[in-house]
Amino acid sequence: MAERKRTLKRTSFTGKRKVVRRRKKSRGHSLLLLLFFLIVISVASCTVAHPFSDEKETMVSVNTAIHHLFGEESSERDGKGTIGGRVEEVKKEPQSIIKEFMNRLKGGENKGSNGDGNNILTKREEKSPSDTRLKASAAKQRKPAEKKVGGNSSSVTGRLAVVIDDAGLDLESQRIYEEIGVPLTLAVMPNKMYTSEAAAEWSRYGMPVILHQPMEPVSGSGMEEKTILTSMSDEAIRYMLKESLEQIPQAVGINNHQGSRATTDARVMRVVMNELSHRGLFFFDSRTNTTTAADSAAASYGVPYARNDLFVDNSADEGEIRAMIQEGANRAKARGSYIIIGHCRPHTAAAFRDIVPQLQAQGIEFVYVSSLLRW
């Protein structure tokens, strides 16, 4: 009988302990739910009362509340917004924090909001208003290299490439060409007062520069001080080319200034083409002589090649220059494409400026000489 009473006593005591535990657990859940609703109300109040306030301050308060809510487990912080050993950004979406909190209430503490077990909240990309304004301002500022060129008012009837020789002597004539607004290729002479400045300025407009290399003419008169001569050794020719190209690092190719003798010399042309092939440059033959060795030498070394079809400013009269430019355009219509050479002179620049709109109205498309190379 006594033994039965002891058993009943133990059972009763155990039952009471279970009831007490249930009550404690229920009380804990109630406290968690109460804190949860307090957080929600706090976030909602901040959002309504201060819709344009600093989100970072609001979220710090929310994180502090969660810190107290999760107790010791969430109190281990590393100074970088770490909760429970997991990296979280201070600046988070309130919805993400609430979702994580609900997962914990449901016993899913080890599962992330996306179900991958990482429980890492998505970091939102930050963009400051100042960055946005700077980007918008930069987009409005057009650099010279981005200047729009080309543009034809009718269907294309022919393609015309224009090379402007003798640049580097002055900048005034060059600037007239720069304002015309169509693709033009500038051939800059080395060893001149404005060599570097002319090449750099033209390049800033996004248009190609080539080296206008002095070469020996048949007459032997009027030569530049540093001219490639047929009497030079291979090494001397290579050195002169190297020296000239160093002055114009923007160069994408070269053409000959004078050179009616040098371009007919097979050895000289082979040395030149060999050097260009190593540098990845093209050769534009000015065709100062109807006979040339540049064509075959370029083919032997795989150097892209094109040749001049017409000089348009042998006369200084603007009317005659315009007539020659129109002739070049007519031949472009007949052949499909044509290459002409003018010079960096005031009257030639003015003639081009006046006639370009008329040629565009005829369907002439201005192109760079590099687009008409033979590869």
CSV table of C-alpha atoms in Angstrom, one decimal:
chain,number,residue,atom,x,y,z
A,1,MET,CA,0.0,0.0,0.0
A,2,ALA,CA,2.8,2.3,0.9
A,3,GLU,CA,4.6,1.5,-2.3
A,4,ARG,CA,1.5,2.4,-4.3
A,5,LYS,CA,1.2,5.8,-2.6
A,6,ARG,CA,4.9,6.5,-3.4
A,7,THR,CA,4.2,5.6,-7.1
A,8,LEU,CA,1.2,7.9,-7.3
A,9,LYS,CA,3.2,10.7,-5.6
A,10,ARG,CA,6.0,10.4,-8.2
A,11,THR,CA,3.5,10.4,-11.1
A,12,SER,CA,1.7,13.4,-9.7
A,13,PHE,CA,5.0,15.3,-9.2
A,14,THR,CA,6.1,14.4,-12.8
A,15,GLY,CA,2.8,15.6,-14.2
A,16,LYS,CA,3.1,18.9,-12.3
A,17,ARG,CA,6.6,19.4,-13.7
A,18,LYS,CA,5.4,18.8,-17.3
A,19,VAL,CA,2.6,21.3,-16.8
A,20,VAL,CA,5.1,23.9,-15.5
A,21,ARG,CA,7.3,23.3,-18.5
A,22,ARG,CA,4.5,23.7,-20.9
A,23,ARG,CA,3.5,26.9,-19.2
A,24,LYS,CA,7.0,28.2,-19.4
A,25,LYS,CA,7.3,27.3,-23.1
A,26,SER,CA,3.9,28.9,-23.8
A,27,ARG,CA,5.0,32.0,-22.0
A,28,GLY,CA,8.3,32.1,-24.0
A,29,HIS,CA,6.4,31.9,-27.3
A,30,SER,CA,4.0,34.6,-26.2
A,31,LEU,CA,7.0,36.8,-25.3
A,32,LEU,CA,8.6,36.2,-28.7
A,33,LEU,CA,5.3,37.0,-30.5
A,34,LEU,CA,4.9,40.2,-28.5
A,35,LEU,CA,8.5,41.3,-29.3
A,36,PHE,CA,7.9,40.4,-33.0
A,37,PHE,CA,4.8,42.7,-33.2
A,38,LEU,CA,6.6,45.4,-31.3
A,39,ILE,CA,9.4,45.3,-34.0
A,40,VAL,CA,6.8,45.3,-36.8
A,41,ILE,CA,5.0,48.3,-35.3
A,42,SER,CA,8.4,50.1,-34.7
A,43,VAL,CA,9.5,49.6,-38.3
A,44,ALA,CA,6.1,50.7,-39.7
A,45,SER,CA,6.0,53.8,-37.5
A,46,CYS,CA,9.5,54.8,-38.6
A,47,THR,CA,8.6,54.3,-42.3
A,48,VAL,CA,5.4,56.3,-42.0
A,49,ALA,CA,6.7,59.0,-39.8
A,50,HIS,CA,10.1,59.5,-41.6
A,51,PRO,CA,9.7,58.2,-45.2
A,52,PHE,CA,12.9,60.0,-46.3
A,53,SER,CA,14.9,59.4,-43.1
A,54,ASP,CA,18.2,57.5,-43.1
A,55,GLU,CA,17.4,53.8,-43.6
A,56,LYS,CA,20.6,52.8,-42.0
A,57,GLU,CA,19.6,54.3,-38.6
A,58,THR,CA,16.2,52.6,-38.7
A,59,MET,CA,17.8,49.2,-39.5
A,60,VAL,CA,20.4,49.5,-36.7
A,61,SER,CA,17.4,49.8,-34.2
A,62,VAL,CA,15.8,46.8,-35.7
A,63,ASN,CA,19.0,44.8,-35.5
A,64,THR,CA,19.4,45.9,-31.9
A,65,ALA,CA,15.9,44.6,-31.1
A,66,ILE,CA,16.7,41.3,-32.8
A,67,HIS,CA,20.0,41.1,-30.8
A,68,HIS,CA,18.0,41.3,-27.5
A,69,LEU,CA,15.4,38.9,-28.8
A,70,PHE,CA,17.8,36.1,-29.7
A,71,GLY,CA,19.8,36.5,-26.5
A,72,GLU,CA,23.3,35.0,-26.2
A,73,GLU,CA,23.3,33.2,-29.5
A,74,SER,CA,22.9,36.5,-31.4
A,75,SER,CA,25.2,38.6,-29.2
A,76,GLU,CA,28.4,37.5,-30.8
A,77,ARG,CA,29.3,40.3,-33.1
A,78,ASP,CA,32.5,40.9,-35.0
A,79,GLY,CA,32.0,44.6,-35.6
A,80,LYS,CA,30.7,44.0,-39.2
A,81,GLY,CA,27.0,43.4,-38.4
A,82,THR,CA,27.4,39.7,-37.7
A,83,ILE,CA,24.5,37.9,-36.1
A,84,GLY,CA,25.1,34.4,-34.8
A,85,GLY,CA,28.4,34.2,-36.7
A,86,ARG,CA,26.8,35.0,-40.1
A,87,VAL,CA,27.6,38.1,-42.1
A,88,GLU,CA,24.7,40.5,-42.5
A,89,GLU,CA,24.9,44.0,-43.9
A,90,VAL,CA,23.6,46.7,-41.6
A,91,LYS,CA,21.6,48.1,-44.4
A,92,LYS,CA,18.9,45.4,-45.1
A,93,GLU,CA,15.3,45.3,-46.2
A,94,PRO,CA,12.9,45.1,-43.2
A,95,GLN,CA,10.9,42.4,-45.0
A,96,SER,CA,14.0,40.1,-45.1
A,97,ILE,CA,14.7,40.6,-41.4
A,98,ILE,CA,11.1,39.8,-40.5
A,99,LYS,CA,11.1,36.7,-42.7
A,100,GLU,CA,14.2,35.4,-41.0
A,101,PHE,CA,12.6,36.1,-37.6
A,102,MET,CA,9.5,34.1,-38.6
A,103,ASN,CA,11.7,31.2,-39.7
A,104,ARG,CA,13.3,31.1,-36.3
A,105,LEU,CA,9.9,31.2,-34.6
A,106,LYS,CA,8.8,28.2,-36.7
A,107,GLY,CA,11.9,26.3,-35.7
A,108,GLY,CA,13.7,26.7,-39.0
A,109,GLU,CA,16.7,28.5,-37.5
A,110,ASN,CA,19.1,26.4,-39.6
A,111,LYS,CA,17.3,27.1,-42.9
A,112,GLY,CA,17.8,30.2,-44.9
A,113,SER,CA,15.1,32.3,-46.3
A,114,ASN,CA,15.7,30.7,-49.7
A,115,GLY,CA,15.9,27.2,-48.2
A,116,ASP,CA,19.5,26.7,-48.9
A,117,GLY,CA,20.6,26.5,-45.3
A,118,ASN,CA,22.8,29.5,-45.5
A,119,ASN,CA,20.4,32.1,-44.1
A,120,ILE,CA,22.3,34.9,-45.8
A,121,LEU,CA,20.2,37.9,-46.6
A,122,THR,CA,20.5,39.4,-50.1
A,123,LYS,CA,22.7,42.5,-50.1
A,124,ARG,CA,21.1,45.4,-51.9
A,125,GLU,CA,23.3,47.3,-54.4
A,126,GLU,CA,23.9,50.8,-53.1
A,127,LYS,CA,24.0,53.8,-55.4
A,128,SER,CA,24.6,57.3,-54.0
A,129,PRO,CA,22.9,60.2,-55.6
A,130,SER,CA,26.2,61.9,-56.2
A,131,ASP,CA,27.4,58.9,-58.3
A,132,THR,CA,24.3,59.0,-60.3
A,133,ARG,CA,24.6,62.7,-61.0
A,134,LEU,CA,28.3,62.3,-62.0
A,135,LYS,CA,27.4,59.5,-64.5
A,136,ALA,CA,24.6,61.6,-66.0
A,137,SER,CA,26.9,64.6,-66.3
A,138,ALA,CA,29.6,62.5,-68.0
A,139,ALA,CA,27.1,61.1,-70.4
A,140,LYS,CA,26.2,64.6,-71.5
A,141,GLN,CA,29.8,65.7,-72.1
A,142,ARG,CA,30.9,64.5,-75.6
A,143,LYS,CA,34.6,64.2,-76.0
A,144,PRO,CA,36.2,65.2,-79.3
A,145,ALA,CA,36.9,61.6,-80.1
A,146,GLU,CA,33.2,60.9,-79.9
A,147,LYS,CA,32.3,63.6,-82.4
A,148,LYS,CA,29.7,62.2,-84.9
A,149,VAL,CA,31.1,61.9,-88.4
A,150,GLY,CA,29.7,60.7,-91.7
A,151,GLY,CA,26.0,60.7,-92.3
A,152,ASN,CA,24.5,60.8,-95.8
A,153,SER,CA,21.1,62.2,-96.8
A,154,SER,CA,20.4,59.6,-99.5
A,155,SER,CA,21.3,56.0,-100.5
A,156,VAL,CA,25.0,55.4,-101.1
A,157,THR,CA,26.1,55.9,-104.7
A,158,GLY,CA,29.9,55.6,-104.1
A,159,ARG,CA,32.5,55.5,-101.3
A,160,LEU,CA,35.2,58.2,-101.2
A,161,ALA,CA,38.3,58.0,-99.0
A,162,VAL,CA,40.2,61.3,-98.4
A,163,VAL,CA,43.8,61.5,-97.2
A,164,ILE,CA,45.1,64.9,-96.0
A,165,ASP,CA,48.8,65.1,-96.6
A,166,ASP,CA,51.5,67.4,-95.1
A,167,ALA,CA,49.9,67.9,-91.6
A,168,GLY,CA,52.2,69.1,-88.9
A,169,LEU,CA,53.2,72.4,-90.6
A,170,ASP,CA,50.4,74.4,-89.0
A,171,LEU,CA,47.2,73.7,-87.1
A,172,GLU,CA,44.8,76.3,-88.6
A,173,SER,CA,44.2,74.4,-91.8
A,174,GLN,CA,43.8,71.1,-89.9
A,175,ARG,CA,41.1,72.6,-87.7
A,176,ILE,CA,39.0,73.5,-90.7
A,177,TYR,CA,39.1,69.8,-91.7
A,178,GLU,CA,38.3,68.8,-88.1
A,179,GLU,CA,35.0,70.8,-88.2
A,180,ILE,CA,33.8,69.3,-91.5
A,181,GLY,CA,32.4,66.3,-89.8
A,182,VAL,CA,33.2,63.4,-92.2
A,183,PRO,CA,35.7,60.6,-92.0
A,184,LEU,CA,39.1,61.8,-93.1
A,185,THR,CA,42.6,60.3,-92.7
A,186,LEU,CA,45.4,62.7,-91.6
A,187,ALA,CA,49.0,62.1,-92.8
A,188,VAL,CA,51.4,63.8,-90.4
A,189,MET,CA,55.0,64.7,-91.4
A,190,PRO,CA,57.7,64.0,-88.8
A,191,ASN,CA,60.2,66.5,-87.6
A,192,LYS,CA,57.9,69.5,-87.9
A,193,MET,CA,56.9,72.1,-85.3
A,194,TYR,CA,53.4,70.8,-84.8
A,195,THR,CA,54.0,67.1,-85.5
A,196,SER,CA,53.1,65.8,-82.1
A,197,GLU,CA,50.3,68.3,-81.5
A,198,ALA,CA,48.7,67.7,-84.9
A,199,ALA,CA,48.6,63.9,-84.4
A,200,ALA,CA,47.3,64.1,-80.8
A,201,GLU,CA,44.6,66.6,-81.7
A,202,TRP,CA,43.3,64.6,-84.7
A,203,SER,CA,43.4,61.4,-82.7
A,204,ARG,CA,41.2,63.0,-80.0
A,205,TYR,CA,38.5,63.5,-82.7
A,206,GLY,CA,38.5,59.7,-83.1
A,207,MET,CA,40.0,59.8,-86.7
A,208,PRO,CA,43.0,57.9,-87.9
A,209,VAL,CA,46.5,59.3,-88.2
A,210,ILE,CA,49.3,57.9,-90.5
A,211,LEU,CA,52.9,58.8,-90.8
A,212,HIS,CA,53.7,60.9,-93.9
A,213,GLN,CA,57.3,59.6,-94.3
A,214,PRO,CA,59.6,61.6,-96.6
A,215,MET,CA,61.2,59.4,-99.3
A,216,GLU,CA,63.6,60.1,-102.1
A,217,PRO,CA,62.1,61.7,-105.3
A,218,VAL,CA,63.4,61.3,-108.8
A,219,SER,CA,64.4,64.9,-109.1
A,220,GLY,CA,66.4,64.9,-105.8
A,221,SER,CA,65.4,68.4,-105.1
A,222,GLY,CA,63.2,69.8,-102.3
A,223,MET,CA,63.9,66.9,-100.0
A,224,GLU,CA,63.3,66.9,-96.3
A,225,GLU,CA,66.3,66.7,-94.0
A,226,LYS,CA,65.5,63.2,-92.9
A,227,THR,CA,64.4,61.3,-96.0
A,228,ILE,CA,64.7,57.6,-96.8
A,229,LEU,CA,67.2,57.4,-99.7
A,230,THR,CA,67.9,54.5,-102.0
A,231,SER,CA,71.6,54.8,-101.1
A,232,MET,CA,70.9,53.9,-97.4
A,233,SER,CA,71.6,50.6,-95.9
A,234,ASP,CA,68.8,48.4,-94.6
A,235,GLU,CA,69.6,49.2,-91.1
A,236,ALA,CA,69.6,53.0,-91.8
A,237,ILE,CA,66.2,52.7,-93.4
A,238,ARG,CA,64.8,50.8,-90.4
A,239,TYR,CA,66.3,53.3,-88.0
A,240,MET,CA,64.8,56.3,-89.8
A,241,LEU,CA,61.3,54.7,-89.9
A,242,LYS,CA,61.6,53.9,-86.2
A,243,GLU,CA,62.6,57.5,-85.4
A,244,SER,CA,59.7,58.9,-87.4
A,245,LEU,CA,57.1,56.5,-85.9
A,246,GLU,CA,58.2,57.4,-82.3
A,247,GLN,CA,57.1,61.0,-83.0
A,248,ILE,CA,53.7,59.8,-84.0
A,249,PRO,CA,52.6,56.9,-81.7
A,250,GLN,CA,49.0,57.3,-82.9
A,251,ALA,CA,50.0,56.2,-86.4
A,252,VAL,CA,48.0,53.2,-87.8
A,253,GLY,CA,50.0,53.2,-91.1
A,254,ILE,CA,52.3,55.2,-93.3
A,255,ASN,CA,52.4,56.8,-96.7
A,256,ASN,CA,55.2,58.4,-98.7
A,257,HIS,CA,55.9,62.1,-99.0
A,258,GLN,CA,57.4,62.5,-102.5
A,259,GLY,CA,59.2,59.1,-103.0
A,260,SER,CA,59.0,58.8,-106.7
A,261,ARG,CA,62.4,57.1,-106.7
A,262,ALA,CA,62.3,55.3,-103.4
A,263,THR,CA,58.9,53.6,-104.1
A,264,THR,CA,60.3,52.1,-107.3
A,265,ASP,CA,63.2,50.5,-105.6
A,266,ALA,CA,62.4,46.9,-104.7
A,267,ARG,CA,65.0,46.6,-101.9
A,268,VAL,CA,63.9,49.8,-100.2
A,269,MET,CA,60.3,48.8,-100.3
A,270,ARG,CA,61.1,45.3,-99.0
A,271,VAL,CA,62.9,46.8,-96.0
A,272,VAL,CA,60.0,49.2,-95.4
A,273,MET,CA,57.3,46.5,-95.6
A,274,ASN,CA,59.3,44.1,-93.4
A,275,GLU,CA,59.3,46.8,-90.7
A,276,LEU,CA,55.6,47.6,-91.1
A,277,SER,CA,54.7,43.9,-90.9
A,278,HIS,CA,56.4,43.7,-87.5
A,279,ARG,CA,54.5,46.7,-86.3
A,280,GLY,CA,51.1,45.8,-87.7
A,281,LEU,CA,50.9,49.0,-89.8
A,282,PHE,CA,49.5,49.4,-93.3
A,283,PHE,CA,51.1,51.2,-96.3
A,284,PHE,CA,49.2,53.7,-98.4
A,285,ASP,CA,51.0,54.4,-101.7
A,286,SER,CA,50.8,58.1,-102.6
A,287,ARG,CA,51.6,57.0,-106.2
A,288,THR,CA,54.0,59.9,-107.0
A,289,ASN,CA,55.2,57.6,-109.8
A,290,THR,CA,53.1,55.4,-112.1
A,291,THR,CA,55.6,52.6,-111.6
A,292,THR,CA,55.8,51.3,-108.1
A,293,ALA,CA,57.5,48.4,-106.2
A,294,ALA,CA,55.4,49.0,-103.1
A,295,ASP,CA,52.5,46.9,-104.3
A,296,SER,CA,54.4,43.6,-104.7
A,297,ALA,CA,56.5,44.2,-101.6
A,298,ALA,CA,53.5,44.7,-99.4
A,299,ALA,CA,51.9,41.5,-100.7
A,300,SER,CA,55.1,39.6,-100.0
A,301,TYR,CA,55.2,40.7,-96.3
A,302,GLY,CA,51.4,40.6,-95.8
A,303,VAL,CA,51.1,44.3,-95.3
A,304,PRO,CA,47.7,45.8,-95.9
A,305,TYR,CA,48.0,48.1,-98.9
A,306,ALA,CA,46.0,50.8,-100.8
A,307,ARG,CA,47.0,53.4,-103.4
A,308,ASN,CA,46.1,56.9,-104.2
A,309,ASP,CA,43.9,57.5,-107.3
A,310,LEU,CA,43.9,61.3,-107.6
A,311,PHE,CA,45.6,64.4,-106.3
A,312,VAL,CA,42.9,67.1,-106.1
A,313,ASP,CA,44.9,70.3,-105.3
A,314,ASN,CA,47.7,70.7,-107.8
A,315,SER,CA,46.1,74.1,-108.3
A,316,ALA,CA,45.7,76.7,-105.5
A,317,ASP,CA,42.3,77.9,-106.9
A,318,GLU,CA,39.4,76.8,-104.7
A,319,GLY,CA,37.1,76.5,-107.7
A,320,GLU,CA,39.5,74.1,-109.5
A,321,ILE,CA,40.0,72.1,-106.3
A,322,ARG,CA,36.2,71.7,-105.8
A,323,ALA,CA,36.0,70.5,-109.5
A,324,MET,CA,38.7,67.9,-108.8
A,325,ILE,CA,37.0,66.7,-105.7
A,326,GLN,CA,33.8,66.3,-107.6
A,327,GLU,CA,35.7,64.4,-110.3
A,328,GLY,CA,36.8,62.0,-107.6
A,329,ALA,CA,33.3,61.6,-106.4
A,330,ASN,CA,32.1,60.9,-109.9
A,331,ARG,CA,34.7,58.1,-110.3
A,332,ALA,CA,33.7,56.7,-106.9
A,333,LYS,CA,30.1,56.4,-108.3
A,334,ALA,CA,31.4,54.7,-111.4
A,335,ARG,CA,33.9,52.3,-109.6
A,336,GLY,CA,32.2,51.9,-106.3
A,337,SER,CA,35.1,53.4,-104.3
A,338,TYR,CA,37.9,55.9,-104.9
A,339,ILE,CA,40.8,57.4,-102.9
A,340,ILE,CA,41.9,61.0,-103.3
A,341,ILE,CA,44.7,63.1,-101.7
A,342,GLY,CA,44.4,66.7,-100.6
A,343,HIS,CA,46.8,68.8,-98.5
A,344,CYS,CA,46.7,70.6,-95.2
A,345,ARG,CA,46.4,74.0,-96.8
A,346,PRO,CA,43.7,76.7,-96.2
A,347,HIS,CA,42.3,76.8,-99.7
A,348,THR,CA,42.1,73.0,-100.0
A,349,ALA,CA,40.4,72.8,-96.6
A,350,ALA,CA,37.9,75.5,-97.6
A,351,ALA,CA,37.1,73.7,-100.8
A,352,PHE,CA,36.4,70.5,-99.0
A,353,ARG,CA,34.2,72.3,-96.4
A,354,ASP,CA,32.1,73.8,-99.2
A,355,ILE,CA,31.6,70.7,-101.3
A,356,VAL,CA,31.1,68.0,-98.8
A,357,PRO,CA,27.4,68.7,-98.2
A,358,GLN,CA,26.8,68.6,-101.9
A,359,LEU,CA,28.6,65.2,-102.3
A,360,GLN,CA,26.6,63.8,-99.4
A,361,ALA,CA,23.4,64.9,-101.1
A,362,GLN,CA,24.6,62.9,-104.2
A,363,GLY,CA,24.9,59.8,-102.0
A,364,ILE,CA,28.7,59.8,-101.6
A,365,GLU,CA,29.8,58.0,-98.4
A,366,PHE,CA,33.0,59.3,-96.9
A,367,VAL,CA,35.1,56.5,-95.5
A,368,TYR,CA,38.6,56.1,-94.0
A,369,VAL,CA,41.3,54.8,-96.2
A,370,SER,CA,41.7,51.8,-93.9
A,371,SER,CA,38.3,50.5,-95.1
A,372,LEU,CA,39.6,50.3,-98.7
A,373,LEU,CA,42.8,48.4,-97.9
A,374,ARG,CA,43.8,45.3,-99.8
A,375,TRP,CA,44.7,42.6,-97.2
